[in-house]
mmCIF file of C-alpha atoms in Angstrom:
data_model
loop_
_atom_site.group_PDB
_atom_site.id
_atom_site.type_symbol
_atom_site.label_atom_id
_atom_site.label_comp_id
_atom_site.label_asym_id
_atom_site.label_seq_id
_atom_site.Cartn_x
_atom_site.Cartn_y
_atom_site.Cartn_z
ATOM 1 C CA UNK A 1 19.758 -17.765 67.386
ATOM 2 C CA UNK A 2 19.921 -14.642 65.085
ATOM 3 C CA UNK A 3 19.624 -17.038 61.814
ATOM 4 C CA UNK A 4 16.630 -18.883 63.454
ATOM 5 C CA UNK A 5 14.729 -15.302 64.384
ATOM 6 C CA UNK A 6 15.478 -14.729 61.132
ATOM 7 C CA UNK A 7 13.709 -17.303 59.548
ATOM 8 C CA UNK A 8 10.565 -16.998 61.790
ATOM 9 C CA UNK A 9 10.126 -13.311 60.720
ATOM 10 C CA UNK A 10 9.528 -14.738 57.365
ATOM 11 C CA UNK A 11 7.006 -17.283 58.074
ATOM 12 C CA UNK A 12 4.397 -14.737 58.220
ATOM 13 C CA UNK A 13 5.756 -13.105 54.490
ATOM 14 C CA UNK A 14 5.168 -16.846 53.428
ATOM 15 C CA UNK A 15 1.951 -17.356 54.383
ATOM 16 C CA UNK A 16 1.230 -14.314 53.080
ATOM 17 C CA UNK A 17 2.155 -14.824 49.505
ATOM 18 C CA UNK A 18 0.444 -18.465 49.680
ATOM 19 C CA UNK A 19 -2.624 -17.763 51.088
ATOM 20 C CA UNK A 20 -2.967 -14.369 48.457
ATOM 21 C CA UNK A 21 -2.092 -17.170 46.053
ATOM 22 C CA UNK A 22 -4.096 -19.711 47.024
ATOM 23 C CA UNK A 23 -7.108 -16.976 47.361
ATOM 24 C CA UNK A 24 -7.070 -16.104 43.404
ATOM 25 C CA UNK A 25 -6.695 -19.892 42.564
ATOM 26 C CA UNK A 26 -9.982 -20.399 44.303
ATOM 27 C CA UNK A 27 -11.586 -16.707 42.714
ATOM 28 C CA UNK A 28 -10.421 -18.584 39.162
ATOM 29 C CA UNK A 29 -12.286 -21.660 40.340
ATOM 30 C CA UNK A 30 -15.107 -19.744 41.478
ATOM 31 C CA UNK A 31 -15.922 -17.385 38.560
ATOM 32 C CA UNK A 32 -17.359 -19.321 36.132
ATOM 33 C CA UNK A 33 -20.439 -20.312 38.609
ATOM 34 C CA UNK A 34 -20.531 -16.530 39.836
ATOM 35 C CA UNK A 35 -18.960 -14.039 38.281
ATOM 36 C CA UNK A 36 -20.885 -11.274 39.912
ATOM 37 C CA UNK A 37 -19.514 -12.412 43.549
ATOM 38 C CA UNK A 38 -15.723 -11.977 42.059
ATOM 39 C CA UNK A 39 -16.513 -8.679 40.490
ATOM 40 C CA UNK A 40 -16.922 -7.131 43.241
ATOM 41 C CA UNK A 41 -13.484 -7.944 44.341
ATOM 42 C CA UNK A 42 -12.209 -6.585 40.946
ATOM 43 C CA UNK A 43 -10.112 -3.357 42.967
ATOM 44 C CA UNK A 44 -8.715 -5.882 45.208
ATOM 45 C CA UNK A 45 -7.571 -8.254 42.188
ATOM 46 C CA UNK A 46 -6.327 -5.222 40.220
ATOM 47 C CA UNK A 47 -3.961 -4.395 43.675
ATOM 48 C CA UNK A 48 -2.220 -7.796 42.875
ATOM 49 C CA UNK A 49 -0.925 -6.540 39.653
ATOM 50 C CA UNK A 50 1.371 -4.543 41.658
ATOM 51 C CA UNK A 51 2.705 -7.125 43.902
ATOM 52 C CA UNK A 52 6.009 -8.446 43.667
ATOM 53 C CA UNK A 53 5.523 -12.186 43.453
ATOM 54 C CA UNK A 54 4.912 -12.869 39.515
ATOM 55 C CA UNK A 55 3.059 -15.642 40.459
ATOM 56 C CA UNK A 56 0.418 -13.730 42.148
ATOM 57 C CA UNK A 57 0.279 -11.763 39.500
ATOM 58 C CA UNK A 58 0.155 -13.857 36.797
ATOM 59 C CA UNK A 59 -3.081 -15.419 38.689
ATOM 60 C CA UNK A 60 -4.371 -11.824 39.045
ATOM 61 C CA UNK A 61 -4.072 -11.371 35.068
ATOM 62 C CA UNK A 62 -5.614 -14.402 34.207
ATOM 63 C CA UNK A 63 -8.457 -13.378 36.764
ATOM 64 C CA UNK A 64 -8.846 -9.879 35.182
ATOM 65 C CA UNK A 65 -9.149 -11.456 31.805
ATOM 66 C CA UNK A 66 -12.132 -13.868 32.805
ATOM 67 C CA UNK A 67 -13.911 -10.708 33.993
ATOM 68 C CA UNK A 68 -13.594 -8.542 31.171
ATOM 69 C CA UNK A 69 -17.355 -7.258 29.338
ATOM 70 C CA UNK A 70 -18.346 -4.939 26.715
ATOM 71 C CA UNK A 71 -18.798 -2.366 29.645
ATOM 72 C CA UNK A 72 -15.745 -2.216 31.714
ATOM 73 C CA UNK A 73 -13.245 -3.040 29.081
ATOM 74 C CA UNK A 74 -11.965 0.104 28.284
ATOM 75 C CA UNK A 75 -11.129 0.965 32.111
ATOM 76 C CA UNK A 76 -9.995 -2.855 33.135
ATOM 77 C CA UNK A 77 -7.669 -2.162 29.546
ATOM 78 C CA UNK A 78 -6.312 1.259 30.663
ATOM 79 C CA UNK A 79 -5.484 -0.379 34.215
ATOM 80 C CA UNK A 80 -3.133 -2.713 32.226
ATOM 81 C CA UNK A 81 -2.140 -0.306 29.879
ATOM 82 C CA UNK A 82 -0.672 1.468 33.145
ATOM 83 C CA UNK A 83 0.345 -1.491 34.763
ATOM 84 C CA UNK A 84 2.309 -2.450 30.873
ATOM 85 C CA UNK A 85 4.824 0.454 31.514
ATOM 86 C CA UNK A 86 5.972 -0.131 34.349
ATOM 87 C CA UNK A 87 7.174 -3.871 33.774
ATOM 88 C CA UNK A 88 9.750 -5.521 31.096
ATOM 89 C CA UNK A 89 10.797 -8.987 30.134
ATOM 90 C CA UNK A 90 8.295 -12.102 29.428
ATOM 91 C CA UNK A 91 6.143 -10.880 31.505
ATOM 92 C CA UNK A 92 5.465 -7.379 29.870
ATOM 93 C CA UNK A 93 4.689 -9.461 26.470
ATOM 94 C CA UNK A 94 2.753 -11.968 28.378
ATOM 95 C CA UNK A 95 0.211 -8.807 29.233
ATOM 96 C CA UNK A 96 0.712 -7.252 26.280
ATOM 97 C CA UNK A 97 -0.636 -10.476 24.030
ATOM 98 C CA UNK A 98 -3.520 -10.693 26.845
ATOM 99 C CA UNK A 99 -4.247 -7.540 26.373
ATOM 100 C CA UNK A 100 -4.827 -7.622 22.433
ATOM 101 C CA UNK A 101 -6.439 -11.047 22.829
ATOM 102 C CA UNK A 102 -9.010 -9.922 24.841
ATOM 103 C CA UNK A 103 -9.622 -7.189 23.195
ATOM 104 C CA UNK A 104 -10.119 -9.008 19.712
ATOM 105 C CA UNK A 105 -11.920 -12.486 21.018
ATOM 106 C CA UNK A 106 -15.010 -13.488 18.981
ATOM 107 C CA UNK A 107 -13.996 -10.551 16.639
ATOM 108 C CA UNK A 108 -13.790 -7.768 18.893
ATOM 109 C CA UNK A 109 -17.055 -8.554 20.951
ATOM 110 C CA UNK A 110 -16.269 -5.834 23.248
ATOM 111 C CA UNK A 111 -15.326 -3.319 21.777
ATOM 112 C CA UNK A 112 -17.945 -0.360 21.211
ATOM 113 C CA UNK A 113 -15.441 2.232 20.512
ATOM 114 C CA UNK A 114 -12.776 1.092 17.240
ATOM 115 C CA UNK A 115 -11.181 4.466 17.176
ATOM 116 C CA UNK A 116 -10.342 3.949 20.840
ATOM 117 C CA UNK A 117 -9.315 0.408 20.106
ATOM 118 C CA UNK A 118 -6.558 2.029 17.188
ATOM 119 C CA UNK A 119 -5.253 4.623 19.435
ATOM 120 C CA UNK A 120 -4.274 1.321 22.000
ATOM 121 C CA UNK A 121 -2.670 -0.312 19.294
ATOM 122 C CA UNK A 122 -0.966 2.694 18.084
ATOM 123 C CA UNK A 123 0.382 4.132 21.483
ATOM 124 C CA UNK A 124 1.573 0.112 22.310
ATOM 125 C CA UNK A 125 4.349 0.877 19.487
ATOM 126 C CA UNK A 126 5.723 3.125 22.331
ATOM 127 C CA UNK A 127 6.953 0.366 24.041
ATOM 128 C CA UNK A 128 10.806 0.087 23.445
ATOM 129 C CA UNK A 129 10.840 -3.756 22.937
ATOM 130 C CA UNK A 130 8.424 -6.683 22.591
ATOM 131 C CA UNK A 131 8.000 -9.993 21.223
ATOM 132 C CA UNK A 132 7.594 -11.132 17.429
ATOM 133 C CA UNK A 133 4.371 -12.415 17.960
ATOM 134 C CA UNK A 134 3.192 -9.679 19.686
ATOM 135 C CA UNK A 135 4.238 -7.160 17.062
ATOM 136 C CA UNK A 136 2.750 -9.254 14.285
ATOM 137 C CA UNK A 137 -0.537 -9.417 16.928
ATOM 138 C CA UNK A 138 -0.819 -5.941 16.767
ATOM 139 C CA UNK A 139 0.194 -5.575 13.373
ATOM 140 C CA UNK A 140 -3.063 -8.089 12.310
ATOM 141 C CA UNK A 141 -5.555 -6.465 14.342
ATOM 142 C CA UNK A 142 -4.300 -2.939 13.187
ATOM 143 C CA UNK A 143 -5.129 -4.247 9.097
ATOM 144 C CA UNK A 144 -8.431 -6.343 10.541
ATOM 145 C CA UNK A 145 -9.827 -3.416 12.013
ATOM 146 C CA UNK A 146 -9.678 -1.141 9.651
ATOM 147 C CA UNK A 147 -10.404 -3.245 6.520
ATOM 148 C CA UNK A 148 -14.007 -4.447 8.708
ATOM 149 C CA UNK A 149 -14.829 -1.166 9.857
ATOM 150 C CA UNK A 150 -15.190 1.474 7.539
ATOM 151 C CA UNK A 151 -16.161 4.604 9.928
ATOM 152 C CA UNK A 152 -12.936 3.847 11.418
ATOM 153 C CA UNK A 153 -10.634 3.476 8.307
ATOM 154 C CA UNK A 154 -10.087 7.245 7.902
ATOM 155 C CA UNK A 155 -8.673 7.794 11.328
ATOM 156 C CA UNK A 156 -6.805 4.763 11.100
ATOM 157 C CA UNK A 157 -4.856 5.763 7.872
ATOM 158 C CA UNK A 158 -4.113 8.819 9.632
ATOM 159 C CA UNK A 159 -2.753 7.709 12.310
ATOM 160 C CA UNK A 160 -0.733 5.024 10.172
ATOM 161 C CA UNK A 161 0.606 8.070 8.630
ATOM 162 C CA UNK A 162 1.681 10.112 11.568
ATOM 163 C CA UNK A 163 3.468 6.651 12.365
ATOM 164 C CA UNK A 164 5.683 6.632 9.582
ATOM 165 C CA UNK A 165 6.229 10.462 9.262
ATOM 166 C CA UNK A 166 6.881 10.882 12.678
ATOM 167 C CA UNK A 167 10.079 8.353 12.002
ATOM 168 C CA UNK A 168 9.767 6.975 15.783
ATOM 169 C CA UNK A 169 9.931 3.412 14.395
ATOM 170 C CA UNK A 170 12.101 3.878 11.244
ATOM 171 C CA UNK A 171 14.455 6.501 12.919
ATOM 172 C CA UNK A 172 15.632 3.631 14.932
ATOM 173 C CA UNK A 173 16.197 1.030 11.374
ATOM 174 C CA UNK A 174 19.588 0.472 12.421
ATOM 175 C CA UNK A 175 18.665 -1.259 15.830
ATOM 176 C CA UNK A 176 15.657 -3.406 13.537
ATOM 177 C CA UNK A 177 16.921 -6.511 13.203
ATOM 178 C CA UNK A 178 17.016 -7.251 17.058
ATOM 179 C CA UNK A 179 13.602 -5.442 17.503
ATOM 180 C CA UNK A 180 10.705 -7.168 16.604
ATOM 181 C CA UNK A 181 8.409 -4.138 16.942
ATOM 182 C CA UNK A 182 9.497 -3.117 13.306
ATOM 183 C CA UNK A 183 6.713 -5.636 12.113
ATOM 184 C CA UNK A 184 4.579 -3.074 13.151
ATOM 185 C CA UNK A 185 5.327 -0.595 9.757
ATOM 186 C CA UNK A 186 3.980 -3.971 7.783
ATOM 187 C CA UNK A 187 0.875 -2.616 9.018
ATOM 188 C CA UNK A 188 1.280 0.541 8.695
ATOM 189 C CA UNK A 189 2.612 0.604 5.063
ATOM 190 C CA UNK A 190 -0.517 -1.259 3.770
ATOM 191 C CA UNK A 191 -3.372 1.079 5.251
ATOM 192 C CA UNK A 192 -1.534 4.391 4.374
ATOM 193 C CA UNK A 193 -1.397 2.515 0.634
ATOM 194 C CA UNK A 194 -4.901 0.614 0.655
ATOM 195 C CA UNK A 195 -6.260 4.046 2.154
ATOM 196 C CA UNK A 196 -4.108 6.296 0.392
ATOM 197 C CA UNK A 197 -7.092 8.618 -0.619
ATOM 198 C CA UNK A 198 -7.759 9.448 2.942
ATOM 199 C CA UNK A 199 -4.441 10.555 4.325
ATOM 200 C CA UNK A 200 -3.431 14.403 4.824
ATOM 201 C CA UNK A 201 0.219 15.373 3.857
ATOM 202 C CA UNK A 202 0.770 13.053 0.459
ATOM 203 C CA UNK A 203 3.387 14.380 -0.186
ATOM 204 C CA UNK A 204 5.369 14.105 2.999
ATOM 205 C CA UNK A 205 4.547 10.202 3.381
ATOM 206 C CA UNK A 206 5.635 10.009 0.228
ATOM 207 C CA UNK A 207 8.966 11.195 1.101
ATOM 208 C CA UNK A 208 8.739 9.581 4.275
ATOM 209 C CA UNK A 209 8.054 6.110 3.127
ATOM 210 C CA UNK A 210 11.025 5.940 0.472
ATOM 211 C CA UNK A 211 13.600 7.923 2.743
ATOM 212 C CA UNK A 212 17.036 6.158 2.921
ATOM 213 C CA UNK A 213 16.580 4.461 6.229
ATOM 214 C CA UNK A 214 13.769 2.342 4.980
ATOM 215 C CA UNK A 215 16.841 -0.109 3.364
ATOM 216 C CA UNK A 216 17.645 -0.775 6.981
ATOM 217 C CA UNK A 217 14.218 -2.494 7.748
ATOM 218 C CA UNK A 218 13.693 -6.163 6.801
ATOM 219 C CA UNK A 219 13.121 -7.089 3.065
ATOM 220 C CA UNK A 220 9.621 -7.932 3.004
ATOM 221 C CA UNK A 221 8.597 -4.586 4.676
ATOM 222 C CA UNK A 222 11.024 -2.844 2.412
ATOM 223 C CA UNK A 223 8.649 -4.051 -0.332
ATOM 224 C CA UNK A 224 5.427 -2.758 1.107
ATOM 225 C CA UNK A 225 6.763 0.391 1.620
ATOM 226 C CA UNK A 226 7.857 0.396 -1.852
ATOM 227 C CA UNK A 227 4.237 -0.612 -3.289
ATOM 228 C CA UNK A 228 2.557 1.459 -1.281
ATOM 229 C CA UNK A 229 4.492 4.582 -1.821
ATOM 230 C CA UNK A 230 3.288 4.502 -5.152
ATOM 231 C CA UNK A 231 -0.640 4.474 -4.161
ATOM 232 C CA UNK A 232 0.019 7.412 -1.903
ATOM 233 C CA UNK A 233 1.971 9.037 -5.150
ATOM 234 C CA UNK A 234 -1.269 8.493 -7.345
ATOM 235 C CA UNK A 235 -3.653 9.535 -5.090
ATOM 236 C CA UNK A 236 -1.266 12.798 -4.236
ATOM 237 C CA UNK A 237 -0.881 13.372 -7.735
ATOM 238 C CA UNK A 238 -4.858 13.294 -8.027
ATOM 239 C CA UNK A 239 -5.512 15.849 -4.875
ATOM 240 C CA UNK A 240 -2.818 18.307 -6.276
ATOM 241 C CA UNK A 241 -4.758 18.330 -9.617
ATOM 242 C CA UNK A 242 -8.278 18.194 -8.299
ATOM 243 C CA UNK A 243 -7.930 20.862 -5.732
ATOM 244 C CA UNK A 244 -8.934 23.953 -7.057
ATOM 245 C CA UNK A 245 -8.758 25.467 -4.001
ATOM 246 C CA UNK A 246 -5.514 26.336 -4.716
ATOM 247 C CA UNK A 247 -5.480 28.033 -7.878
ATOM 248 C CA UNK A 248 -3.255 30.704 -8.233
ATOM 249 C CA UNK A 249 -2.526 32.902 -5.783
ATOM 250 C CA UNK A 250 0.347 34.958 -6.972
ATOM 251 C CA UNK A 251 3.263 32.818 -5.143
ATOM 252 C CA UNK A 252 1.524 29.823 -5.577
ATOM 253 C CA UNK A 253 3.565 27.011 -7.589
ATOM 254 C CA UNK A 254 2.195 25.789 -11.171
ATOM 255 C CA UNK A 255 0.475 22.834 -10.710
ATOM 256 C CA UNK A 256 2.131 20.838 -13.467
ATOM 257 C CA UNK A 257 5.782 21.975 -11.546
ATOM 258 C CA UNK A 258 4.565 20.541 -8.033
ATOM 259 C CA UNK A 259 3.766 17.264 -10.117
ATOM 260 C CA UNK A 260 7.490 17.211 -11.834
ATOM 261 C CA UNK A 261 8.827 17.768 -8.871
ATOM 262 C CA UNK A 262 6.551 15.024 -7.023
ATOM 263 C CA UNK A 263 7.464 12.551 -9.479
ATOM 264 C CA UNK A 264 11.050 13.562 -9.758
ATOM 265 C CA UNK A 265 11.650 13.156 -6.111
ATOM 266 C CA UNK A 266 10.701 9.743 -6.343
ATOM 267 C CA UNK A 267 12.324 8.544 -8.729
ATOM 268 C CA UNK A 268 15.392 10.013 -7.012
ATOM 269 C CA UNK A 269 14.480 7.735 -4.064
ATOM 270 C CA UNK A 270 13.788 5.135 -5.418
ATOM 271 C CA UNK A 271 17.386 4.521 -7.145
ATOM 272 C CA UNK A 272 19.288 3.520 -4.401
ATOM 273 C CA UNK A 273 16.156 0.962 -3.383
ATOM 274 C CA UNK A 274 16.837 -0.501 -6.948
ATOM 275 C CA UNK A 275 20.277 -1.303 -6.057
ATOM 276 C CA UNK A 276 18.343 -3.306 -2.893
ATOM 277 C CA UNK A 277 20.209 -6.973 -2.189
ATOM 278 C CA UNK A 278 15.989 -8.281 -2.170
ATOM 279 C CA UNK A 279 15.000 -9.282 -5.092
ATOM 280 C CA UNK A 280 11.125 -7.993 -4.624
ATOM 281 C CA UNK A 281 12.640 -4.412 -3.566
ATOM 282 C CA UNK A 282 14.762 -4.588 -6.657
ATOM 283 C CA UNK A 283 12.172 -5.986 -8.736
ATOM 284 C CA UNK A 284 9.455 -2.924 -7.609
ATOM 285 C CA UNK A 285 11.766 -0.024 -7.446
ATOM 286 C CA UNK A 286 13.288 -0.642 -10.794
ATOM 287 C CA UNK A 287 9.462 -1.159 -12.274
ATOM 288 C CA UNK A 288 8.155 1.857 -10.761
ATOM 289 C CA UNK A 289 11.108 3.893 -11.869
ATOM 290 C CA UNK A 290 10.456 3.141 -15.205
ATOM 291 C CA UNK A 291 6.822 3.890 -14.983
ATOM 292 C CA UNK A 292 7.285 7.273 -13.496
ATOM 293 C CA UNK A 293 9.760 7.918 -15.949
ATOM 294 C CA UNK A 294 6.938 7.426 -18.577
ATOM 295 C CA UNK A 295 4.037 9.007 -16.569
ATOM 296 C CA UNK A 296 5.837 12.647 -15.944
ATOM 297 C CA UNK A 297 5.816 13.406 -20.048
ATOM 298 C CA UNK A 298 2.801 12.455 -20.337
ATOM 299 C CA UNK A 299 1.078 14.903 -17.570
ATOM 300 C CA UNK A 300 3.663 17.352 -18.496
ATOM 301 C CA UNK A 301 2.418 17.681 -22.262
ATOM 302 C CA UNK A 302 -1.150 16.732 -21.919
ATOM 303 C CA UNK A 303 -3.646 19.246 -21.660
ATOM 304 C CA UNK A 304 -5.695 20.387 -18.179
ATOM 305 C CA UNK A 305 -8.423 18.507 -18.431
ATOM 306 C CA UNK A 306 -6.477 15.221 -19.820
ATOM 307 C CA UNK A 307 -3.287 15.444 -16.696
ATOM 308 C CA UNK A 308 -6.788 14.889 -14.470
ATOM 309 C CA UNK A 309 -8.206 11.787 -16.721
ATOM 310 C CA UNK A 310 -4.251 10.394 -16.909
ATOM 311 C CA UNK A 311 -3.669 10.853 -13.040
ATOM 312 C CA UNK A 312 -7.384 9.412 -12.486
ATOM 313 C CA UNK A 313 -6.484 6.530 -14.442
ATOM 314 C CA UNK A 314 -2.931 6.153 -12.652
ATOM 315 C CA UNK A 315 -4.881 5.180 -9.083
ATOM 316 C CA UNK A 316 -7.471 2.815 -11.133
ATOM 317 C CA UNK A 317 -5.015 0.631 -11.243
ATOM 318 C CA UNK A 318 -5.333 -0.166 -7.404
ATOM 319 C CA UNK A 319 -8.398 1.570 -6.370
ATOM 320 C CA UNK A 320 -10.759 -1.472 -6.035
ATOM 321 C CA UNK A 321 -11.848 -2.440 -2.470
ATOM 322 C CA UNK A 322 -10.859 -5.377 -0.283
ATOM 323 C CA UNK A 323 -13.062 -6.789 2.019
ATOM 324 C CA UNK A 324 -12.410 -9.470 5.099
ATOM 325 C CA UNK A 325 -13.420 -12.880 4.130
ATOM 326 C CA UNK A 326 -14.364 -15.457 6.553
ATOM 327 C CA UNK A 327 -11.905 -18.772 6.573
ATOM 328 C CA UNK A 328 -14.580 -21.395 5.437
ATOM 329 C CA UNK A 329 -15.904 -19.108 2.353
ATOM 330 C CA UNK A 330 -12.516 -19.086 1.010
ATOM 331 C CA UNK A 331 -12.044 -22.430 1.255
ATOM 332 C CA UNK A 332 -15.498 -22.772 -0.672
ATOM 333 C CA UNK A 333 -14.266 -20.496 -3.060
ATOM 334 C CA UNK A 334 -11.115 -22.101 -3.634
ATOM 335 C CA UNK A 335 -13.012 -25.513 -4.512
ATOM 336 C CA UNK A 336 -15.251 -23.454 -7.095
ATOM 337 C CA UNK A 337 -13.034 -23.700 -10.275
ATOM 338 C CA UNK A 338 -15.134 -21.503 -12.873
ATOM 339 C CA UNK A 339 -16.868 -23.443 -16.012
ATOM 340 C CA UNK A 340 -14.032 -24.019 -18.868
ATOM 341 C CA UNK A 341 -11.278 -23.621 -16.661
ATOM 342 C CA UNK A 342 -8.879 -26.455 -16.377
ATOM 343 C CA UNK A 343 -5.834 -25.893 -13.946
ATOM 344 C CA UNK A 344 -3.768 -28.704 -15.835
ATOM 345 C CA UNK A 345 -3.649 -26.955 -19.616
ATOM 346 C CA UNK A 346 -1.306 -24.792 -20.454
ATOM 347 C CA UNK A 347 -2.093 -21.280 -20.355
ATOM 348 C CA UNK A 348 -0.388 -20.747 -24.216
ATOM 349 C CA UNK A 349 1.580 -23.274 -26.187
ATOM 350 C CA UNK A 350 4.752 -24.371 -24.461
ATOM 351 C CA UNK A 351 8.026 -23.491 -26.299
ATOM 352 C CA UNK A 352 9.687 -26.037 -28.489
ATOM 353 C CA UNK A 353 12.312 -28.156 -27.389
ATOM 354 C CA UNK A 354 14.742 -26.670 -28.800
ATOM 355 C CA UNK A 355 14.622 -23.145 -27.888
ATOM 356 C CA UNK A 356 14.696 -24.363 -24.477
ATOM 357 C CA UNK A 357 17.900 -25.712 -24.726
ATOM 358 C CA UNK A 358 18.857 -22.931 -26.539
ATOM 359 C CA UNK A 359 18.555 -20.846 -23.649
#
């Protein structure tokens, strides 16, 4: 008798959960022919995101994300965000990639505010864990953003930088390979380097970006860092030499010292990154080493004027602008083979035989 009591007391919780079901199947259903009738049910459907049957609310989600618009992002976006922190597993990355997916369809549609739209993706790297793809999602739309939009680029770059210097991703290198967020720093590495001119402490991301740790994070990142922490050298080197701001208060450091000692601390981290077991880490460390080697002579015995020309001319190097190109016009582009160009010649005359051999 007890078991059968039992089991009627939870033929009401059943009907419950299938009617609330069955009720957002039919709002899904419904909102394409009017979406201003399940709007106004929005609190109601954001309620479900709370409930503990992941069925109802995975309906609910998919619900929400039908009735997102350029006006009530931002607050349907910040309900999530809330609703993100409070739940783990495959369903935490499930909202998180509906959450970046919505925000960038048809290139960011809805989206009137891009700084706001940074922040998000920033403060997401909070999150202790997520999926691959949803690092590398963020990770995308952190370098699309800021390479489309350039009112945005300069607080981007920032807060790249206060990513990296802040060492909450790379202070925990060790746990890396079994985190995917990680793939974040990819990002993070190329705007603080494509942007290098608009960060604030050079000097500290310098220091930041070639610290030991860094050899704990996957190879390929490894390399960016590398690459990049020589952009944010060049353009550091260029501020310190520019800024007259500084001249000479009575404790203030020679210019041509802070350089040396710039230049010298890099190279000093950069040794044990030659040593790296990736070949591109090895390959970039042990070239930039010997470029720095030859570059802090040459400011140290040129004269005022010409350490300005020969720092100016360091950042040349990489100072030209990328911008986004649509899909199909590269595809056009890459069918466009210039006039006299013929991808079957040799570049130069191929070695003899015999030398070949000989090696």
């Amino acid at each position: 008798k007890k078991k059968k009591k039992n089991l009627f007391s939870l033929i009401p919780i059943l009907i419950y959960f299938v009617l609330f079901y069955l009720g957002l199947l039919g709002l899904n259903k419904v909102m394409p022919q009017n979406p201003r009738a399940v709007a106004e049910s929005r609190d109601l459907i954001l309620q479900c995101l709370d409930d503990p049957d992941v069925t109802i609310r995975m309906r609910a989600l998919d619900l929400i994300m039908s009735m997102v618009t350029e006006k009530n992002l931002e607050a349907i976006i910040q309900r999530l965000t809330d609703h993100l922190y409070g739940t783990d597993g495959s369903y935490r990355d499930h909202v998180l990639e509906q959450i970046i997916k919505v925000c960038s369809k048809e290139d960011y549609e809805f989206v009137r505010d891009f700084a706001w739209y940074v922040q998000l993706l920033t403060n997401m790297t909070n999150l202790q864990s997520m999926s691959r793809r949803n690092a590398e999602l963020i990770a995308e739309n952190m370098i699309d953003v800021t390479l489309r939009v350039p009112e945005v680029r300069k607080f981007a770059a920032q807060q790249m930088e206060i990513l990296i210097v802040n060492n909450g991703l790379i202070g925990d290198a060790h746990n890396m390979q079994s985190n995917a967020i990680c793939r974040v720093l990819r990002a993070a590495a190329y705007i603080v380097g494509e942007f290098a001119e608009l960060v604030k402490d050079h000097l500290t991301l310098v220091k930041a970006m070639l610290q030991t740790r860094v050899a704990s994070l996957p190879g390929d990142i490894q390399g960016l860092f590398v690459h990049n922490a020589l952009k944010v050298l060049g353009y550091g080197l260029v501020k310190i030499l520019n800024d007259d701001n500084e001249q000479q208060a009575t404790n203030q450091p020679d210019k041509s010292q802070v350089c040396k000692d710039l230049i010298t601390g890099s190279i000093q981290l950069l040794e044990p990154l030659a040593g790296s077991q990736h070949i591109e880490v090895q390959e970039r460390a042990t070239a930039y080493i010997y470029f720095l080697k030859w570059l802090q002579p040459a400011l140290e015995t040129a004269a005022k004027s010409e350490r300005k020309e020969t720092a100016a001319a360091f950042v040349q190097v990489f100072s030209s602008e990328l911008a986004p190109v649509h899909a199909k016009n590269q595809a056009i582009a890459a069918k466009k083979i210039p006039a006299g160009l013929s991808l079957d010649d040799w570049m130069g005359e191929p070695w003899p035989e015999s030398e070949k051999e000989d090696e």
